[in-house]
Short mmCIF file of C-alpha atoms in Angstrom, two decimals:
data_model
loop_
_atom_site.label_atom_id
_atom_site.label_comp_id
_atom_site.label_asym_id
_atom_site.label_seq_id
_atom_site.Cartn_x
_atom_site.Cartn_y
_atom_site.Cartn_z
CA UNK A 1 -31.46 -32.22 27.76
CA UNK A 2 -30.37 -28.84 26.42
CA UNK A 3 -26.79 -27.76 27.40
CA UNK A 4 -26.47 -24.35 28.86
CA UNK A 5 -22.84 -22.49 28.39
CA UNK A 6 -21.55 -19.99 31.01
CA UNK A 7 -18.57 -18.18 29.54
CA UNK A 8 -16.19 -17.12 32.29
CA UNK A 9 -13.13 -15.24 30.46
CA UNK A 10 -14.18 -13.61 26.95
CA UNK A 11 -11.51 -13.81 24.43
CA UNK A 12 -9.18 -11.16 24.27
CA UNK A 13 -10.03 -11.26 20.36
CA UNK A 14 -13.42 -10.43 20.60
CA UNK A 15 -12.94 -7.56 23.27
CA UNK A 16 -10.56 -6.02 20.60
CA UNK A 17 -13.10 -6.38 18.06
CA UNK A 18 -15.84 -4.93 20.01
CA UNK A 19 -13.45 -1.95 20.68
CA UNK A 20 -12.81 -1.82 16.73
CA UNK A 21 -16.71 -1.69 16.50
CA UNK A 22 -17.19 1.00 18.46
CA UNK A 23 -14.89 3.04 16.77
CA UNK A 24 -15.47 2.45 13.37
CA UNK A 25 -19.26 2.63 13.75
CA UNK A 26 -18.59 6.35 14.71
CA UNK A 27 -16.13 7.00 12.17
CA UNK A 28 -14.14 4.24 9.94
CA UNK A 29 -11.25 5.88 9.15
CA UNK A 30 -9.88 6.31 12.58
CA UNK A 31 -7.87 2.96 12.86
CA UNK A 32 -6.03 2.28 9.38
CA UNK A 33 -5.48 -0.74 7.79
CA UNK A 34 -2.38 -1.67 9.58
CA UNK A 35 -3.67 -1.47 12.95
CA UNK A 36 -6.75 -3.22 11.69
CA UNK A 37 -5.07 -6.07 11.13
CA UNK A 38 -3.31 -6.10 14.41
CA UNK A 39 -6.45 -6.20 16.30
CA UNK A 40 -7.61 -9.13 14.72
CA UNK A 41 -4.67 -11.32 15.51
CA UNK A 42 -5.63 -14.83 17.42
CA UNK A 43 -4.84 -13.54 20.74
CA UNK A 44 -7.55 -15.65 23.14
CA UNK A 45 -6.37 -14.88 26.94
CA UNK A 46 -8.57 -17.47 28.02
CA UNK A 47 -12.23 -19.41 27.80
CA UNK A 48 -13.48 -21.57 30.30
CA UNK A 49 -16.86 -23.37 29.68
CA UNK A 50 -19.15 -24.90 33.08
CA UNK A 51 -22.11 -27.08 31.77
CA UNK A 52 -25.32 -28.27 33.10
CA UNK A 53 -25.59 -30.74 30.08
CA UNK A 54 -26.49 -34.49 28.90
CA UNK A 55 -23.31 -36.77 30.71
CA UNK A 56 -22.96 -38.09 27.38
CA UNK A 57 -21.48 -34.90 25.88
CA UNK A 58 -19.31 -34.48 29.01
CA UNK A 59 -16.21 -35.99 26.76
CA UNK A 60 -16.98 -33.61 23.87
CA UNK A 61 -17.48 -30.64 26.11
CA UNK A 62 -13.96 -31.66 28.34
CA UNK A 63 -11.77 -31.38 25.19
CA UNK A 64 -13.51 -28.25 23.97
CA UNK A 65 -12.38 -26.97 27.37
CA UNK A 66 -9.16 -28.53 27.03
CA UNK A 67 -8.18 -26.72 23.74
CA UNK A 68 -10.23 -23.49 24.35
CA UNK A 69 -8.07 -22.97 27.34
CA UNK A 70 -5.07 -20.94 27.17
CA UNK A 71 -3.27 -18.70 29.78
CA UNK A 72 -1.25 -16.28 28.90
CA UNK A 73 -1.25 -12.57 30.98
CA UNK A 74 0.78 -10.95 28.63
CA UNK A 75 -1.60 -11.17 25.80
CA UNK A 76 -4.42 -9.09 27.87
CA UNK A 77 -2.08 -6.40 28.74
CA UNK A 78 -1.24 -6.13 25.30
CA UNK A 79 -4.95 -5.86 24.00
CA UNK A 80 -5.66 -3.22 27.31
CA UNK A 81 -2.45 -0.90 25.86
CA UNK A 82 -4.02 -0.86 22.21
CA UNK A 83 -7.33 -0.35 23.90
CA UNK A 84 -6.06 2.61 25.92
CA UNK A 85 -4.29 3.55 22.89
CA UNK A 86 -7.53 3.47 20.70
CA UNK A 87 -9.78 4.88 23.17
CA UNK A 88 -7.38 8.30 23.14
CA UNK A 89 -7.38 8.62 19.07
CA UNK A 90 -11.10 7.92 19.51
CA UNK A 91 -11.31 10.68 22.27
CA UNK A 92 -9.72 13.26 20.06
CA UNK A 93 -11.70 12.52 16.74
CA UNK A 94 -14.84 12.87 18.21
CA UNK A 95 -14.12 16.60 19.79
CA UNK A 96 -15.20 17.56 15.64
CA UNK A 97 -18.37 16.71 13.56
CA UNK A 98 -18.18 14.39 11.20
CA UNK A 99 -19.17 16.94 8.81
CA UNK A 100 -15.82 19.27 10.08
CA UNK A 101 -12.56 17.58 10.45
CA UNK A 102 -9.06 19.05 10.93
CA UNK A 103 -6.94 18.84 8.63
CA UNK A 104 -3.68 18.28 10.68
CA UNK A 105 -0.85 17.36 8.23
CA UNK A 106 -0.22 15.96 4.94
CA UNK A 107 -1.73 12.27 5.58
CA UNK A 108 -5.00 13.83 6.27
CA UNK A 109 -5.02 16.42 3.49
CA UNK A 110 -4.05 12.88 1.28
CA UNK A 111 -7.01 10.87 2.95
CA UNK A 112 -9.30 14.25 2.38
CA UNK A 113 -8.44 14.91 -1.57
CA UNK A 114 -11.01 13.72 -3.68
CA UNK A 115 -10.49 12.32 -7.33
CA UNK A 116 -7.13 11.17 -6.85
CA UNK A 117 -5.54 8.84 -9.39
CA UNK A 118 -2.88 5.79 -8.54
CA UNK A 119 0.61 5.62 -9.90
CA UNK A 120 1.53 2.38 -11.92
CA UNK A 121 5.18 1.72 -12.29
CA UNK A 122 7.62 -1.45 -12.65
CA UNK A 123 10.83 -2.20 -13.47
CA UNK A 124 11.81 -3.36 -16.92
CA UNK A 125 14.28 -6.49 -15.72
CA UNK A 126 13.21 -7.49 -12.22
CA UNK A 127 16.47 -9.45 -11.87
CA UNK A 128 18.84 -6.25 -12.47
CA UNK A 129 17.43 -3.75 -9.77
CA UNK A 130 19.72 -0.76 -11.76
CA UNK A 131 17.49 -1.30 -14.74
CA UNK A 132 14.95 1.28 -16.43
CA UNK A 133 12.13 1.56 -14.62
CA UNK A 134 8.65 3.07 -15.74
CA UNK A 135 5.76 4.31 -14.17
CA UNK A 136 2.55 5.95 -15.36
CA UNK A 137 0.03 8.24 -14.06
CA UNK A 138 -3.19 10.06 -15.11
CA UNK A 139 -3.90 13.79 -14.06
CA UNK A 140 -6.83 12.39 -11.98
CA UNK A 141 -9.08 8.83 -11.48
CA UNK A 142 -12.37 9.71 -12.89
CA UNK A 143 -13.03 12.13 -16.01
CA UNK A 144 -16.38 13.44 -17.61
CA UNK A 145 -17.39 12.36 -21.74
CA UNK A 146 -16.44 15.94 -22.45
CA UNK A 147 -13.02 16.50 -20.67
CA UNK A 148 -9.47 15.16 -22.62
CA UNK A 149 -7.76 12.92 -20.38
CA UNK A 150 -4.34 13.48 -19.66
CA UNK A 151 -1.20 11.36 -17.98
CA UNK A 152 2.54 11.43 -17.77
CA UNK A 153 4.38 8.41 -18.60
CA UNK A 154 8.36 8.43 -17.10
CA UNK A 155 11.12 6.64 -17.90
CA UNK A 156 14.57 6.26 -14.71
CA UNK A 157 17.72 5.26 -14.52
CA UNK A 158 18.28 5.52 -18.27
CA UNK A 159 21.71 4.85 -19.25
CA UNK A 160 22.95 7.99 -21.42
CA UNK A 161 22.60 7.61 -25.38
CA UNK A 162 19.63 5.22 -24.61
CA UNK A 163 16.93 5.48 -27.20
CA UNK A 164 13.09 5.45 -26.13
CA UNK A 165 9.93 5.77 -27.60
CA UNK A 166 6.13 5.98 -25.98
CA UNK A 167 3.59 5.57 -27.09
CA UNK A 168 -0.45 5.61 -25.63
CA UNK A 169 -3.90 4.06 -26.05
CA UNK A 170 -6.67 3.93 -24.48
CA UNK A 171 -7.99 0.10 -23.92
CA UNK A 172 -12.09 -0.34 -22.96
CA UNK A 173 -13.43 -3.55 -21.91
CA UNK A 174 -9.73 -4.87 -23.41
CA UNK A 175 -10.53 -2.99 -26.94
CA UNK A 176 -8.17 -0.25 -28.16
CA UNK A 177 -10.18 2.61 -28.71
CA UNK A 178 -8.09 5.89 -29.20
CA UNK A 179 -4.73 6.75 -29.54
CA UNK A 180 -3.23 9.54 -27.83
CA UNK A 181 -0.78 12.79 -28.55
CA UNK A 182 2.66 12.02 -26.69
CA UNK A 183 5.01 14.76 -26.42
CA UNK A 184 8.16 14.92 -24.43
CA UNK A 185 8.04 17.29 -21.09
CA UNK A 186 9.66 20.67 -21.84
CA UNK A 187 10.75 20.39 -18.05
CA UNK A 188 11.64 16.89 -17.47
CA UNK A 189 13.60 15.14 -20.08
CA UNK A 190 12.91 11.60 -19.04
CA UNK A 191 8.87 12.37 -18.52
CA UNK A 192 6.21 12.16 -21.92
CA UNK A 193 2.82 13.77 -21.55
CA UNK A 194 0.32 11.95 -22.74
CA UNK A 195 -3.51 13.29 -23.97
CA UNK A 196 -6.96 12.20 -25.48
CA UNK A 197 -9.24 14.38 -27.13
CA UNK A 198 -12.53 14.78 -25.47
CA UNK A 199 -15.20 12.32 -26.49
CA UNK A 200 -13.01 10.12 -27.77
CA UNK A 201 -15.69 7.22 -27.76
CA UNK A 202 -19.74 7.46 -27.46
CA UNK A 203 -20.39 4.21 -26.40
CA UNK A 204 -18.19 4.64 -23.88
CA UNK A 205 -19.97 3.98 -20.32
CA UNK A 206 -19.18 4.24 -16.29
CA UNK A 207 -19.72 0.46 -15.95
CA UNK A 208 -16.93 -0.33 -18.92
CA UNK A 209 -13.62 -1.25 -17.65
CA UNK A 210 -11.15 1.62 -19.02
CA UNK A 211 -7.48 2.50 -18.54
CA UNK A 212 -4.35 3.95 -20.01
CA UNK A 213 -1.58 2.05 -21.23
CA UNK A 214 1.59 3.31 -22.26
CA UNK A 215 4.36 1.15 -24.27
CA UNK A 216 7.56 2.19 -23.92
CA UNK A 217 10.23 1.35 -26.56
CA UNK A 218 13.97 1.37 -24.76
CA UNK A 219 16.76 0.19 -27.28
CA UNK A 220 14.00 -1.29 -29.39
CA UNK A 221 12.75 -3.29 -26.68
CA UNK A 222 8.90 -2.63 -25.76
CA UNK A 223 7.96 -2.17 -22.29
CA UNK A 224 3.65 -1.72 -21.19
CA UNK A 225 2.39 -0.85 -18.78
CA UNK A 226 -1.27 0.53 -17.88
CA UNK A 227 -3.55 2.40 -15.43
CA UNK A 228 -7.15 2.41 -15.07
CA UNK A 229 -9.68 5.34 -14.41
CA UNK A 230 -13.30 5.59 -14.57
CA UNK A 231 -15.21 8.20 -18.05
CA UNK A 232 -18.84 9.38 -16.10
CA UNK A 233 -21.35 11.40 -17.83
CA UNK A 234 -22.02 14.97 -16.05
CA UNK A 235 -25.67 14.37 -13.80
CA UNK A 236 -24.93 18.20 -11.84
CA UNK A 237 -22.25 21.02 -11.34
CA UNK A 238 -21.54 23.27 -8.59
CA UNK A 239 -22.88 27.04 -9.86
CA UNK A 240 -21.56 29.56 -7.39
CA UNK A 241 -20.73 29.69 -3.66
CA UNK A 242 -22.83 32.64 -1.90
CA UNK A 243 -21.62 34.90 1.25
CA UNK A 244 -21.03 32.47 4.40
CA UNK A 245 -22.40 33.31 7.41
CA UNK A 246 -22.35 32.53 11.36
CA UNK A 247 -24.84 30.72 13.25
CA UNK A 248 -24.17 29.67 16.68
CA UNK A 249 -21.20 27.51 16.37
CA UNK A 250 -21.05 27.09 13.33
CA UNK A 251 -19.60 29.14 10.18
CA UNK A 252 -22.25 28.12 7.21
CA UNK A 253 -21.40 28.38 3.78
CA UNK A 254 -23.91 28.07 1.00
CA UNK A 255 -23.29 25.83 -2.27
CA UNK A 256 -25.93 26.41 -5.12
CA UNK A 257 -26.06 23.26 -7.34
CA UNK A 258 -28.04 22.72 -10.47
CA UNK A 259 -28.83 19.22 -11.32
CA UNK A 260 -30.39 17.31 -14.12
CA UNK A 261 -31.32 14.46 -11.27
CA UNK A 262 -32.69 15.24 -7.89
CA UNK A 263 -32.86 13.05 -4.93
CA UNK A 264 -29.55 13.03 -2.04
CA UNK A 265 -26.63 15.10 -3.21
CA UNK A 266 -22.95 14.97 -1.39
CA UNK A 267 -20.74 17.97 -1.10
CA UNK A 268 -17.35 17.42 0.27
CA UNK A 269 -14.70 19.95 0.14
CA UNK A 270 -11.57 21.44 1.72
CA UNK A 271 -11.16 24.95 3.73
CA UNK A 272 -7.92 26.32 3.14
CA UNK A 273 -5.91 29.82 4.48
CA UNK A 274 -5.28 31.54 0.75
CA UNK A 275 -2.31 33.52 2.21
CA UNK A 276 -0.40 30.36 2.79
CA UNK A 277 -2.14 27.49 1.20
CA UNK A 278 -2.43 25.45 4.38
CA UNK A 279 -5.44 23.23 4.53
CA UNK A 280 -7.07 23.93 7.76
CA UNK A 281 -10.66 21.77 7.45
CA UNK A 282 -12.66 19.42 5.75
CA UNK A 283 -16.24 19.93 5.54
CA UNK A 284 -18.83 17.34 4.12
CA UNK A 285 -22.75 17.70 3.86
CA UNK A 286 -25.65 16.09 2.01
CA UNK A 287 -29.01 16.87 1.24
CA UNK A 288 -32.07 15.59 -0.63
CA UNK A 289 -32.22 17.91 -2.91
CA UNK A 290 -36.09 18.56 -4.69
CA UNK A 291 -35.32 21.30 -7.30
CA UNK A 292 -33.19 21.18 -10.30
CA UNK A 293 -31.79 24.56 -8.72
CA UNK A 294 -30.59 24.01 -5.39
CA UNK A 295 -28.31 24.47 -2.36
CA UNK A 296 -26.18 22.64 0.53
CA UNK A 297 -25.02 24.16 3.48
CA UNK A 298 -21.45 23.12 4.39
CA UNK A 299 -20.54 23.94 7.96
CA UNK A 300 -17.46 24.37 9.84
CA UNK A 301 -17.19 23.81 13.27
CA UNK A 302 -15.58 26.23 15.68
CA UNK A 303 -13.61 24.31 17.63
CA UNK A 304 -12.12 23.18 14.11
CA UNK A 305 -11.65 26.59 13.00
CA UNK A 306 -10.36 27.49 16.26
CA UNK A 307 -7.78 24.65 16.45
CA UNK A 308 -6.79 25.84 13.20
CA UNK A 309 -6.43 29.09 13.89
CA UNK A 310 -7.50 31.41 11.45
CA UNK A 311 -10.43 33.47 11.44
CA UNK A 312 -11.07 33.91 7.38
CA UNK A 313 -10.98 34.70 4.91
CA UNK A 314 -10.53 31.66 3.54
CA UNK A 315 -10.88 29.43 0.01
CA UNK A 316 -12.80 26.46 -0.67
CA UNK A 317 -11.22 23.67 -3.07
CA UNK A 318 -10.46 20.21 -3.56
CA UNK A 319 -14.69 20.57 -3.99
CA UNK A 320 -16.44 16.97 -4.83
CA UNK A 321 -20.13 16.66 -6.15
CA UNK A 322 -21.88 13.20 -6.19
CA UNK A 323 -25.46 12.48 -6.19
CA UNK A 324 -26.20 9.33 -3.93
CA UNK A 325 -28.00 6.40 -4.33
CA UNK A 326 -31.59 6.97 -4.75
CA UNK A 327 -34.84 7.17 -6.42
CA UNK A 328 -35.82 6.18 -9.03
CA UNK A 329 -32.25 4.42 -9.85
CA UNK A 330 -30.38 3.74 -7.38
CA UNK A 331 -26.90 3.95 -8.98
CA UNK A 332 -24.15 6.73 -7.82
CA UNK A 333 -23.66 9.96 -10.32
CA UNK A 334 -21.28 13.02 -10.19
CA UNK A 335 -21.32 15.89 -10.58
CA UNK A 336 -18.86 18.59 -11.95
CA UNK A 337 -16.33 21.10 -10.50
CA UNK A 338 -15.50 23.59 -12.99
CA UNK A 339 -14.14 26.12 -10.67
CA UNK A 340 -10.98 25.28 -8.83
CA UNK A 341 -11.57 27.59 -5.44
CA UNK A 342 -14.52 29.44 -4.23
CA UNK A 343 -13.64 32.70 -2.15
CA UNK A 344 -15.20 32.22 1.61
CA UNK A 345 -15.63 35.51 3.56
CA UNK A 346 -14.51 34.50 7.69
CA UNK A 347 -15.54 36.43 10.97
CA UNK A 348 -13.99 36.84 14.13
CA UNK A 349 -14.08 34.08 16.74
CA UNK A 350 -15.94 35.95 19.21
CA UNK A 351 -19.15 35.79 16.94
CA UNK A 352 -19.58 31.92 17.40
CA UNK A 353 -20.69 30.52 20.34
CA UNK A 354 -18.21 28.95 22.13
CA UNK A 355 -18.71 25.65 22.90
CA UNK A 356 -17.31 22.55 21.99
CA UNK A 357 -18.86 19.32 19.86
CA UNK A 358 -20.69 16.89 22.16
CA UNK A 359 -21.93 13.72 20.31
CA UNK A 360 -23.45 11.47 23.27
CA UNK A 361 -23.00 8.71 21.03
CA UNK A 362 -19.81 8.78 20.71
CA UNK A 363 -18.97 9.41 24.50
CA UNK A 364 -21.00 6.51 25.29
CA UNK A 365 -19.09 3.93 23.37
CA UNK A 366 -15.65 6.10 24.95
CA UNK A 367 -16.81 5.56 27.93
CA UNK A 368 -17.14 1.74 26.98
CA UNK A 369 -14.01 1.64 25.42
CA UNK A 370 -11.85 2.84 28.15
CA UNK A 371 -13.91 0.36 30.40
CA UNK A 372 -12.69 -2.31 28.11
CA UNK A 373 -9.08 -0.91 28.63
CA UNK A 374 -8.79 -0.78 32.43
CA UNK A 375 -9.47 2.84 33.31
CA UNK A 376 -11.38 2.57 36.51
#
């Protein structure tokens, strides 16, 4: 005979992941890694299985009951606060487009700046924690066969009269390849700018394994230590960004691309106030693009703009250019940025329509999510 399973209390651990479904499948980045891992915690209020089953798995079932059981109130309040508390981040994120953020404060500017590279740095004698330490970073993660690649290698809590030296390479697939021009910062004695010429391999590829390292010679004593970035070959650039213009609720703002590959192209880029450099949205689009010579619109919400407050003008940087995967190749490409900012014309408020972003989506699983957190 089949056994049938009626599950009386769900576990508080799956409620909390259902609630971390719901929020990431509307936008990822709203819970961070931290709180991720909080969710997921073995917190099981409590399970309680009734069977209409073959007698001889009653012994089986009775211990599964046994152990499944476990009472303990304070662990659903708990999950109901973080729900509440999700369900109110979720509620705020999803006044904006996905394709028009806020940009609040620094940590979202951070999470918004494309290209960024990653710091290396270590101590020379773990054991000693006022020893030298050294640290290395490139200008940026990801460079095209034509640019030079540059980084800054730094030496701290030198003892006076201590003697260094750096030097560079750059290692591919675990192969030196170049070595690099070091000079000592004119503005920061214990800092050593490093640089490789353009093309400084051929055969060098997006799938080889490529980074920096730096040796660092204190009191004749040789320190390494390394940091990896990615060489790409150009597939498309940005050309020019035409006059931006209003329709409905949205402020539209035309990027003309040429590319040697066509097929889905994503813009992403950054909406700043040029009188005081304060980032004010981020706006993200993509489009199949079917001519060499071609556009995306970005668009910028006006509730965004409005929370922001500033009517334009305004610049466009921190700009990012990759062509998706898609036919015939299906591989990722980028695409270049040679202009830092793009000048963006702005209108009064009054011109939009004034209404705010409605996903029904996304209301839906609110709805659900502050069900699963007590709100009556």
């Amino acid at each position: 005979m089949r056994n049938t399973f009626l599950i009386k209390t769900i576990p508080i651990s799956i409620v909390m992941g259902i609630g971390f479904y719901l929020v990431s499948a509307d936008n990822p980045e709203v819970i961070n890694a931290s709180s991720h891992s909080e969710l997921f915690k073995d917190k099981t209020h409590s399970i309680k299985v009734t069977t209409q089953a073959n007698p001889a798995n009653n012994s089986l079932l009775n211990n599964f009951n046994s152990d499944m059981s476990v009472e303990n109130p304070f662990y659903e309040k708990e999950a109901k606060a973080r729900l509440i508390q999700i369900s109110k981040s979720f509620s705020e994120d999803i006044k904006y487009p996905e394709n028009s953020k806020p940009i609040r404060n620094v940590h979202e500017l951070d999470k918004y700046t494309p290209n960024k590279s990653t710091p290396s740095n270590r101590s020379t004698n773990i054991k000693d924690p006022n020893s030298p330490v050294i640290s290395l970073i490139s200008s940026k993660h990801q460079y095209f066969s034509h640019e030079s690649i540059h980084a800054s290698a730094t030496v701290s809590h030198l003892d006076p009269n201590t003697s260094i030296k750096v030097s560079a390479r750059l290692i591919s697939n675990g192969q030196s390849i170049a070595q690099a021009k070091v000079s000592q910062s004119t503005k920061i004695q214990e800092q050593f700018e490093i640089e490789f010429p353009p093309a400084v391999s051929p055969h060098i590829t997006s799938s080889d394994s490529i980074r920096i390292a730096a040796n660092f010679t204190i009191d004749q004593q040789s320190y390494e230590i390394g940091t990896p970035i990615r060489y790409e070959n150009v597939v498309a650039e940005i050309d020019h960004v035409e006059q931006a213009f209003v329709n409905q609720a949205y402020l539209h703002i035309p990027v003309f691309i040429n590319t040697q590959n066509t097929g889905y192209h994503l813009v992403s880029a950054n909406l700043y106030n040029p009188e005081n450099n304060q980032a004010l949205v981020h706006l993200s689009e993509q489009k199949n693009l079917t001519f060499e010579n071609d556009f995306i619109e970005l668009k910028a919400h006006i509730s965004a703009l409005k929370l922001m407050d500033h009517a334009g003008p305004y610049e466009l940087r921190d700009l990012s250019l990759t062509r998706m995967p898609s036919n015939p190749d299906y591989t990722t490409q980028y695409g270049e940025v040679k202009q830092q900012a793009f000048s963006v014309n702005g209108f009064p408020f009054s011109d939009y329509i004034n209404e705010g972003y409605i996903n029904s989506d996304s209301q839906e699983r609110l709805e659900f999510l502050e069900q699963l957190g007590g709100k009556p």
